[in-house]
Amino acid sequence: MQKHAGCCKGVATARKPESPMYVCICNALRQSQIEALVREGLRCEKQIYRRLGCRPQCGTCLPVARALIREAAPQPA
Ligand code: FES
């Protein structure tokens, strides 16, 4: 007797919801928010924070924010 014979066949695997990775704890800014603004053309962390209605507080997040901006920005051809 096969307990699970056919029970999983054809069933789509549930997609994991996008994890809300926080980049800036002080301002509760998520990676997805920063990436969205980079896609809109912003390339400076200060502009991004300002657009999100805040500004850096402790500054711990700034290196990560800069790296995200570099990674998310389109590369010149
Ligand atoms: S973690 Fe972003 S300002 Fe403190």
Tab-separated table of N, CA, C and O and ligand atoms in Angstrom:
chain	number	residue	atom	x	y	z
A	1	MET	N	0.842	-1.180	0.000
A	1	MET	CA	0.000	0.000	0.000
A	1	MET	C	0.883	1.238	0.000
A	1	MET	O	1.759	1.404	0.829
A	2	GLN	N	0.650	2.090	-0.985
A	2	GLN	CA	1.411	3.331	-1.048
A	2	GLN	C	0.556	4.461	-0.476
A	2	GLN	O	-0.484	4.813	-1.025
A	3	LYS	N	1.040	4.975	0.576
A	3	LYS	CA	0.283	6.003	1.287
A	3	LYS	C	-0.010	7.260	0.459
A	3	LYS	O	-1.086	7.811	0.497
A	4	HIS	N	1.026	7.709	-0.322
A	4	HIS	CA	0.887	8.975	-1.044
A	4	HIS	C	0.842	8.789	-2.546
A	4	HIS	O	1.151	9.701	-3.281
A	5	ALA	N	0.478	7.637	-2.994
A	5	ALA	CA	0.455	7.383	-4.423
A	5	ALA	C	-0.423	8.399	-5.140
A	5	ALA	O	-1.629	8.463	-4.936
A	6	GLY	N	0.221	9.217	-5.975
A	6	GLY	CA	-0.522	10.160	-6.803
A	6	GLY	C	-1.018	11.397	-6.089
A	6	GLY	O	-1.531	12.307	-6.732
A	7	CYS	N	-0.868	11.472	-4.811
A	7	CYS	CA	-1.465	12.611	-4.113
A	7	CYS	C	-0.749	13.922	-4.409
A	7	CYS	O	-1.352	14.978	-4.339
A	8	CYS	N	0.506	13.905	-4.785
A	8	CYS	CA	1.252	15.148	-5.027
A	8	CYS	C	1.441	15.437	-6.503
A	8	CYS	O	1.933	16.494	-6.871
A	9	LYS	N	1.049	14.509	-7.338
A	9	LYS	CA	1.255	14.659	-8.779
A	9	LYS	C	0.395	15.794	-9.336
A	9	LYS	O	-0.799	15.867	-9.112
A	10	GLY	N	1.040	16.666	-10.080
A	10	GLY	CA	0.291	17.743	-10.730
A	10	GLY	C	-0.088	18.881	-9.817
A	10	GLY	O	-0.716	19.836	-10.252
A	11	VAL	N	0.274	18.814	-8.601
A	11	VAL	CA	-0.063	19.903	-7.689
A	11	VAL	C	1.048	20.939	-7.745
A	11	VAL	O	2.222	20.611	-7.551
A	12	ALA	N	0.689	22.154	-8.068
A	12	ALA	CA	1.688	23.214	-8.130
A	12	ALA	C	2.229	23.477	-6.737
A	12	ALA	O	1.486	23.452	-5.758
A	13	THR	N	3.512	23.682	-6.700
A	13	THR	CA	4.095	23.997	-5.401
A	13	THR	C	3.773	25.442	-5.047
A	13	THR	O	3.782	26.320	-5.913
A	14	ALA	N	3.445	25.641	-3.839
A	14	ALA	CA	3.110	26.996	-3.394
A	14	ALA	C	4.364	27.864	-3.415
A	14	ALA	O	5.427	27.410	-2.996
A	15	ARG	N	4.229	29.044	-3.951
A	15	ARG	CA	5.370	29.959	-3.962
A	15	ARG	C	5.500	30.597	-2.608
A	15	ARG	O	4.522	31.006	-1.999
A	16	LYS	N	6.726	30.661	-2.199
A	16	LYS	CA	7.005	31.301	-0.931
A	16	LYS	C	6.746	32.798	-1.082
A	16	LYS	O	7.191	33.398	-2.057
A	17	PRO	N	6.010	33.400	-0.192
A	17	PRO	CA	5.798	34.832	-0.306
A	17	PRO	C	7.128	35.577	-0.196
A	17	PRO	O	8.040	35.099	0.457
A	18	GLU	N	7.196	36.701	-0.893
A	18	GLU	CA	8.431	37.481	-0.869
A	18	GLU	C	8.781	37.829	0.571
A	18	GLU	O	7.950	38.342	1.310
A	19	SER	N	10.004	37.491	0.936
A	19	SER	CA	10.372	37.762	2.319
A	19	SER	C	10.653	39.253	2.482
A	19	SER	O	11.303	39.859	1.644
A	20	PRO	N	10.123	39.821	3.524
A	20	PRO	CA	10.317	41.252	3.734
A	20	PRO	C	11.666	41.511	4.379
A	20	PRO	O	11.761	41.712	5.576
A	21	MET	N	12.715	41.455	3.571
A	21	MET	CA	14.034	41.674	4.142
A	21	MET	C	14.230	43.163	4.444
A	21	MET	O	14.172	43.990	3.550
A	22	TYR	N	14.429	43.429	5.695
A	22	TYR	CA	14.626	44.817	6.102
A	22	TYR	C	16.085	45.197	5.921
A	22	TYR	O	16.983	44.495	6.366
A	23	VAL	N	16.293	46.296	5.238
A	23	VAL	CA	17.640	46.829	5.043
A	23	VAL	C	17.933	47.834	6.148
A	23	VAL	O	19.004	47.842	6.723
A	24	CYS	N	16.969	48.662	6.428
A	24	CYS	CA	17.135	49.708	7.438
A	24	CYS	C	16.154	49.462	8.584
A	24	CYS	O	14.940	49.596	8.407
A	25	ILE	N	16.713	49.109	9.714
A	25	ILE	CA	15.877	48.814	10.876
A	25	ILE	C	15.325	50.121	11.459
A	25	ILE	O	14.173	50.192	11.863
A	26	CYS	N	16.127	51.145	11.467
A	26	CYS	CA	15.684	52.425	12.057
A	26	CYS	C	14.430	52.954	11.371
A	26	CYS	O	13.568	53.540	12.018
A	27	ASN	N	14.364	52.779	10.050
A	27	ASN	CA	13.242	53.322	9.292
A	27	ASN	C	12.318	52.247	8.722
A	27	ASN	O	11.404	52.570	7.969
A	28	ALA	N	12.584	50.992	9.062
A	28	ALA	CA	11.781	49.871	8.566
A	28	ALA	C	11.675	49.881	7.047
A	28	ALA	O	10.601	49.723	6.473
A	29	LEU	N	12.824	50.072	6.381
A	29	LEU	CA	12.847	50.054	4.917
A	29	LEU	C	13.203	48.656	4.445
A	29	LEU	O	14.157	48.048	4.928
A	30	ARG	N	12.424	48.207	3.481
A	30	ARG	CA	12.657	46.860	2.949
A	30	ARG	C	13.452	46.913	1.649
A	30	ARG	O	13.410	47.897	0.912
A	31	GLN	N	14.123	45.820	1.378
A	31	GLN	CA	14.911	45.696	0.149
A	31	GLN	C	14.045	45.984	-1.074
A	31	GLN	O	14.466	46.683	-1.993
A	32	SER	N	12.832	45.465	-1.090
A	32	SER	CA	11.961	45.641	-2.259
A	32	SER	C	11.630	47.108	-2.496
A	32	SER	O	11.470	47.542	-3.639
A	33	GLN	N	11.516	47.909	-1.444
A	33	GLN	CA	11.236	49.337	-1.602
A	33	GLN	C	12.409	50.041	-2.277
A	33	GLN	O	12.224	50.881	-3.153
A	34	ILE	N	13.608	49.701	-1.830
A	34	ILE	CA	14.807	50.325	-2.409
A	34	ILE	C	14.950	49.914	-3.868
A	34	ILE	O	15.177	50.740	-4.746
A	35	GLU	N	14.780	48.635	-4.139
A	35	GLU	CA	14.910	48.159	-5.522
A	35	GLU	C	13.881	48.812	-6.437
A	35	GLU	O	14.184	49.143	-7.578
A	36	ALA	N	12.673	49.021	-5.948
A	36	ALA	CA	11.637	49.651	-6.770
A	36	ALA	C	12.037	51.072	-7.138
A	36	ALA	O	11.842	51.511	-8.278
A	37	LEU	N	12.619	51.798	-6.196
A	37	LEU	CA	13.015	53.177	-6.487
A	37	LEU	C	14.243	53.226	-7.392
A	37	LEU	O	14.373	54.145	-8.199
A	38	VAL	N	15.112	52.244	-7.291
A	38	VAL	CA	16.242	52.184	-8.225
A	38	VAL	C	15.714	51.944	-9.634
A	38	VAL	O	16.174	52.551	-10.593
A	39	ARG	N	14.703	51.091	-9.759
A	39	ARG	CA	14.100	50.854	-11.082
A	39	ARG	C	13.469	52.130	-11.626
A	39	ARG	O	13.390	52.331	-12.825
A	40	GLU	N	13.034	53.025	-10.738
A	40	GLU	CA	12.470	54.315	-11.180
A	40	GLU	C	13.555	55.304	-11.568
A	40	GLU	O	13.259	56.370	-12.082
A	41	GLY	N	14.803	54.967	-11.261
A	41	GLY	CA	15.905	55.827	-11.687
A	41	GLY	C	16.693	56.470	-10.562
A	41	GLY	O	17.675	57.160	-10.824
A	42	LEU	N	16.297	56.292	-9.324
A	42	LEU	CA	17.055	56.886	-8.223
A	42	LEU	C	18.338	56.087	-8.014
A	42	LEU	O	18.331	54.862	-8.072
A	43	ARG	N	19.432	56.782	-7.771
A	43	ARG	CA	20.728	56.108	-7.640
A	43	ARG	C	21.491	56.520	-6.390
A	43	ARG	O	22.652	56.183	-6.238
A	44	CYS	N	20.860	57.253	-5.517
A	44	CYS	CA	21.544	57.735	-4.326
A	44	CYS	C	20.701	57.361	-3.107
A	44	CYS	O	19.482	57.568	-3.088
A	45	GLU	N	21.360	56.796	-2.110
A	45	GLU	CA	20.614	56.340	-0.938
A	45	GLU	C	19.870	57.489	-0.249
A	45	GLU	O	18.763	57.310	0.239
A	46	LYS	N	20.460	58.678	-0.263
A	46	LYS	CA	19.774	59.799	0.396
A	46	LYS	C	18.491	60.161	-0.336
A	46	LYS	O	17.468	60.453	0.285
A	47	GLN	N	18.540	60.137	-1.675
A	47	GLN	CA	17.328	60.403	-2.458
A	47	GLN	C	16.264	59.339	-2.154
A	47	GLN	O	15.084	59.653	-2.023
A	48	ILE	N	16.700	58.120	-2.067
A	48	ILE	CA	15.770	57.018	-1.835
A	48	ILE	C	15.119	57.147	-0.463
A	48	ILE	O	13.900	57.038	-0.333
A	49	TYR	N	15.901	57.432	0.545
A	49	TYR	CA	15.352	57.570	1.891
A	49	TYR	C	14.381	58.754	1.928
A	49	TYR	O	13.309	58.667	2.515
A	50	ARG	N	14.780	59.838	1.279
A	50	ARG	CA	13.919	61.028	1.258
A	50	ARG	C	12.583	60.701	0.585
A	50	ARG	O	11.531	61.074	1.071
A	51	ARG	N	12.654	59.997	-0.544
A	51	ARG	CA	11.431	59.626	-1.268
A	51	ARG	C	10.526	58.757	-0.395
A	51	ARG	O	9.300	58.817	-0.489
A	52	LEU	N	11.142	57.968	0.471
A	52	LEU	CA	10.358	57.100	1.353
A	52	LEU	C	9.960	57.816	2.651
A	52	LEU	O	9.413	57.202	3.565
A	53	GLY	N	10.251	59.102	2.698
A	53	GLY	CA	9.787	59.905	3.824
A	53	GLY	C	10.614	59.784	5.083
A	53	GLY	O	10.109	59.989	6.183
A	54	CYS	N	11.878	59.439	4.921
A	54	CYS	CA	12.730	59.309	6.098
A	54	CYS	C	14.144	59.715	5.734
A	54	CYS	O	14.407	60.161	4.614
A	55	ARG	N	15.045	59.547	6.661
A	55	ARG	CA	16.457	59.767	6.380
A	55	ARG	C	17.277	58.854	7.281
A	55	ARG	O	16.783	58.390	8.320
A	56	PRO	N	18.511	58.573	6.863
A	56	PRO	CA	19.324	57.676	7.674
A	56	PRO	C	19.470	58.193	9.102
A	56	PRO	O	19.643	59.386	9.323
A	57	GLN	N	19.395	57.278	10.034
A	57	GLN	CA	19.553	57.637	11.449
A	57	GLN	C	20.933	57.172	11.940
A	57	GLN	O	21.834	57.972	12.048
A	58	CYS	N	21.091	55.892	12.202
A	58	CYS	CA	22.372	55.396	12.713
A	58	CYS	C	23.390	55.181	11.592
A	58	CYS	O	24.580	55.170	11.829
A	59	GLY	N	22.904	54.942	10.363
A	59	GLY	CA	23.794	54.769	9.218
A	59	GLY	C	24.310	53.360	9.000
A	59	GLY	O	25.021	53.107	8.027
A	60	THR	N	23.947	52.446	9.854
A	60	THR	CA	24.410	51.064	9.721
A	60	THR	C	23.985	50.447	8.389
A	60	THR	O	24.700	49.634	7.818
A	61	CYS	N	22.850	50.855	7.893
A	61	CYS	CA	22.281	50.272	6.682
A	61	CYS	C	22.897	50.824	5.401
A	61	CYS	O	22.696	50.254	4.332
A	62	LEU	N	23.600	51.915	5.467
A	62	LEU	CA	24.031	52.594	4.245
A	62	LEU	C	24.916	51.739	3.333
A	62	LEU	O	24.700	51.739	2.125
A	63	PRO	N	25.888	50.987	3.860
A	63	PRO	CA	26.665	50.141	2.940
A	63	PRO	C	25.796	49.110	2.219
A	63	PRO	O	26.003	48.840	1.035
A	64	VAL	N	24.833	48.553	2.920
A	64	VAL	CA	23.943	47.568	2.294
A	64	VAL	C	23.052	48.257	1.260
A	64	VAL	O	22.842	47.743	0.164
A	65	ALA	N	22.552	49.426	1.603
A	65	ALA	CA	21.708	50.169	0.662
A	65	ALA	C	22.499	50.515	-0.598
A	65	ALA	O	21.996	50.357	-1.717
A	66	ARG	N	23.739	50.936	-0.434
A	66	ARG	CA	24.578	51.267	-1.601
A	66	ARG	C	24.810	50.030	-2.465
A	66	ARG	O	24.756	50.107	-3.693
A	67	ALA	N	25.068	48.904	-1.824
A	67	ALA	CA	25.286	47.663	-2.581
A	67	ALA	C	24.029	47.268	-3.343
A	67	ALA	O	24.094	46.847	-4.493
A	68	LEU	N	22.868	47.440	-2.709
A	68	LEU	CA	21.605	47.123	-3.383
A	68	LEU	C	21.401	48.028	-4.584
A	68	LEU	O	20.950	47.584	-5.638
A	69	ILE	N	21.726	49.281	-4.428
A	69	ILE	CA	21.578	50.239	-5.530
A	69	ILE	C	22.483	49.822	-6.692
A	69	ILE	O	22.056	49.786	-7.850
A	70	ARG	N	23.728	49.463	-6.376
A	70	ARG	CA	24.659	49.024	-7.432
A	70	ARG	C	24.133	47.787	-8.138
A	70	ARG	O	24.191	47.688	-9.360
A	71	GLU	N	23.624	46.845	-7.364
A	71	GLU	CA	23.145	45.593	-7.948
A	71	GLU	C	21.870	45.775	-8.761
A	71	GLU	O	21.690	45.152	-9.788
A	72	ALA	N	20.982	46.651	-8.286
A	72	ALA	CA	19.685	46.808	-8.938
A	72	ALA	C	19.726	47.771	-10.107
A	72	ALA	O	18.845	47.723	-10.979
A	73	ALA	N	20.730	48.636	-10.154
A	73	ALA	CA	20.806	49.611	-11.244
A	73	ALA	C	21.213	48.927	-12.538
A	73	ALA	O	22.065	48.041	-12.531
A	74	PRO	N	20.597	49.330	-13.625
A	74	PRO	CA	20.993	48.741	-14.916
A	74	PRO	C	22.445	49.091	-15.225
A	74	PRO	O	22.887	50.201	-14.960
A	75	GLN	N	23.142	48.088	-15.737
A	75	GLN	CA	24.546	48.296	-16.073
A	75	GLN	C	24.668	48.936	-17.459
A	75	GLN	O	23.915	48.587	-18.362
A	76	PRO	N	25.617	49.864	-17.612
A	76	PRO	CA	25.801	50.462	-18.935
A	76	PRO	C	26.286	49.405	-19.936
A	76	PRO	O	27.043	48.497	-19.574
A	77	ALA	N	25.837	49.534	-21.155
A	77	ALA	CA	26.182	48.543	-22.184
A	77	ALA	C	27.591	48.715	-22.687
A	77	ALA	O	28.267	49.633	-22.557
B	1	FES	S1	19.583	50.982	10.180
B	1	FES	FE1	19.223	52.506	8.710
B	1	FES	S2	19.599	54.326	9.729
B	1	FES	FE2	19.829	52.821	11.240
